[in-house]
CSV table of C-alpha atoms in Angstrom, one decimal:
chain,number,residue,atom,x,y,z
F,1196,UNK,CA,-0.1,0.0,-0.1
F,1197,UNK,CA,0.5,3.4,0.2
F,1198,UNK,CA,3.0,2.8,3.4
F,1199,UNK,CA,5.5,0.3,1.6
F,1200,UNK,CA,5.6,3.0,-1.2
F,1201,UNK,CA,6.6,5.6,0.5
F,1202,UNK,CA,8.9,3.3,2.7
F,1203,UNK,CA,10.7,2.0,-0.6
F,1204,UNK,CA,11.5,4.9,-1.8
F,1205,UNK,CA,12.4,6.6,1.8
F,1206,UNK,CA,15.1,3.4,1.9
F,1207,UNK,CA,16.5,4.5,-1.5
F,1208,UNK,CA,16.8,7.9,-0.8
F,1209,UNK,CA,18.9,6.8,2.0
F,1210,UNK,CA,21.4,5.4,-0.3
F,1211,UNK,CA,20.0,1.5,0.2
F,1212,UNK,CA,19.1,-1.1,-2.3
F,1213,UNK,CA,16.0,-2.1,-1.2
F,1214,UNK,CA,14.1,-5.6,-2.5
F,1215,UNK,CA,10.2,-5.5,-3.0
F,1216,UNK,CA,8.0,-8.1,-2.1
F,1217,UNK,CA,4.1,-8.9,-2.7
F,1218,UNK,CA,3.0,-11.2,-0.2
F,1219,UNK,CA,0.0,-13.1,-1.1
F,1220,UNK,CA,-1.9,-14.2,2.0
F,1221,UNK,CA,-5.4,-14.4,1.6
F,1222,UNK,CA,-7.4,-17.6,0.0
F,1223,UNK,CA,-5.6,-20.1,-2.7
F,1224,UNK,CA,-5.8,-19.4,-6.0
F,1225,UNK,CA,-7.9,-22.4,-6.6
F,1226,UNK,CA,-10.5,-20.7,-4.1
F,1227,UNK,CA,-10.6,-17.5,-4.7
F,1228,UNK,CA,-14.1,-17.3,-6.6
F,1229,UNK,CA,-15.6,-17.6,-2.8
F,1230,UNK,CA,-14.5,-14.4,-1.8
F,1231,UNK,CA,-13.7,-11.1,-3.0
F,1232,UNK,CA,-10.1,-10.7,-2.8
F,1233,UNK,CA,-8.4,-7.8,-5.4
F,1234,UNK,CA,-5.3,-9.2,-5.2
F,1235,UNK,CA,-5.0,-8.9,-9.3
F,1236,UNK,CA,-5.3,-4.9,-8.5
F,1237,UNK,CA,-3.1,-5.3,-5.7
F,1238,UNK,CA,-0.4,-7.0,-7.8
F,1239,UNK,CA,-0.9,-4.3,-10.5
F,1240,UNK,CA,-0.4,-1.4,-8.1
F,1241,UNK,CA,2.8,-2.9,-6.7
F,1242,UNK,CA,4.1,-3.6,-10.0
F,1243,UNK,CA,3.6,-0.1,-10.9
F,1244,UNK,CA,5.3,1.1,-8.1
F,1245,UNK,CA,8.4,-1.4,-8.0
F,1246,UNK,CA,9.2,-0.7,-12.0
F,1247,UNK,CA,8.5,3.5,-11.3
F,1248,UNK,CA,11.5,2.7,-8.2
F,1249,UNK,CA,13.5,1.0,-10.6
F,1250,UNK,CA,13.4,-2.0,-8.2
F,1251,UNK,CA,12.3,-6.1,-9.5
F,1252,UNK,CA,8.9,-7.3,-7.1
F,1253,UNK,CA,8.9,-10.8,-6.4
F,1254,UNK,CA,5.7,-12.2,-5.4
F,1255,UNK,CA,5.8,-14.6,-2.2
F,1256,UNK,CA,3.0,-16.8,-1.4
F,1257,UNK,CA,2.2,-17.2,2.3
F,1258,UNK,CA,-1.3,-18.5,1.8
F,1259,UNK,CA,-1.6,-21.6,3.9
F,1260,UNK,CA,0.4,-20.2,6.7
F,1261,UNK,CA,-1.9,-17.1,6.8
F,1262,UNK,CA,-4.8,-19.6,6.8
F,1263,UNK,CA,-3.2,-21.6,9.7
F,1264,UNK,CA,-1.9,-18.8,11.8
F,1265,UNK,CA,-4.3,-15.8,11.3
F,1266,UNK,CA,-7.4,-17.0,10.1
F,1267,UNK,CA,-7.6,-20.0,11.8
F,1268,UNK,CA,-6.6,-18.0,15.4
F,1269,UNK,CA,-9.1,-15.6,14.6
F,1270,UNK,CA,-11.8,-18.3,14.3
F,1271,UNK,CA,-10.9,-19.9,17.5
F,1272,UNK,CA,-11.1,-16.5,19.7
F,1273,UNK,CA,-14.3,-15.2,18.3
F,1274,UNK,CA,-15.5,-18.7,19.1
F,1275,UNK,CA,-14.6,-18.4,22.3
F,1276,UNK,CA,-16.3,-15.3,22.6
F,1277,UNK,CA,-13.5,-13.1,22.1
F,1278,UNK,CA,-12.6,-10.1,19.8
F,1279,UNK,CA,-9.6,-10.7,17.5
F,1280,UNK,CA,-7.5,-8.8,15.9
F,1281,UNK,CA,-6.2,-10.3,12.3
F,1282,UNK,CA,-4.2,-7.2,11.4
F,1283,UNK,CA,-2.0,-7.7,14.6
F,1284,UNK,CA,-1.6,-11.5,14.0
F,1285,UNK,CA,-0.7,-11.0,10.8
F,1286,UNK,CA,2.0,-8.4,11.3
F,1287,UNK,CA,3.3,-10.5,14.1
F,1288,UNK,CA,2.9,-14.0,13.0
F,1289,UNK,CA,3.1,-13.7,8.9
F,1290,UNK,CA,4.7,-10.4,8.0
F,1291,UNK,CA,7.3,-9.8,10.9
F,1292,UNK,CA,7.4,-13.6,11.5
F,1293,UNK,CA,7.3,-16.1,8.8
F,1294,UNK,CA,8.4,-14.0,5.8
F,1295,UNK,CA,11.2,-12.3,7.7
F,1296,UNK,CA,12.4,-15.6,8.8
F,1297,UNK,CA,12.0,-16.9,4.8
F,1298,UNK,CA,13.5,-14.0,3.0
F,1299,UNK,CA,16.4,-13.4,5.7
F,1300,UNK,CA,17.6,-10.7,7.8
């Protein structure tokens, strides 16, 4: 999104050569017809931003991990009468968890 686009430019302006990634985190491609998830639009936007910045964009599939570690936990918490925060779970478990470990520090 916008935050990532701005961060990409700021990292470049600081003299670094960043890598750009698009995390596919929702619904397996075969099941995409079951839910509205405009990942194609997101991919086009991310591609345009990366191209403008002169950076290659890599797609990383984290769909199964997202379903297990975010959606699954959200359902467990909701069934228990608690109000889960899937965005927080995604940030801590996927973006700054498994993805960080997979790509490297």
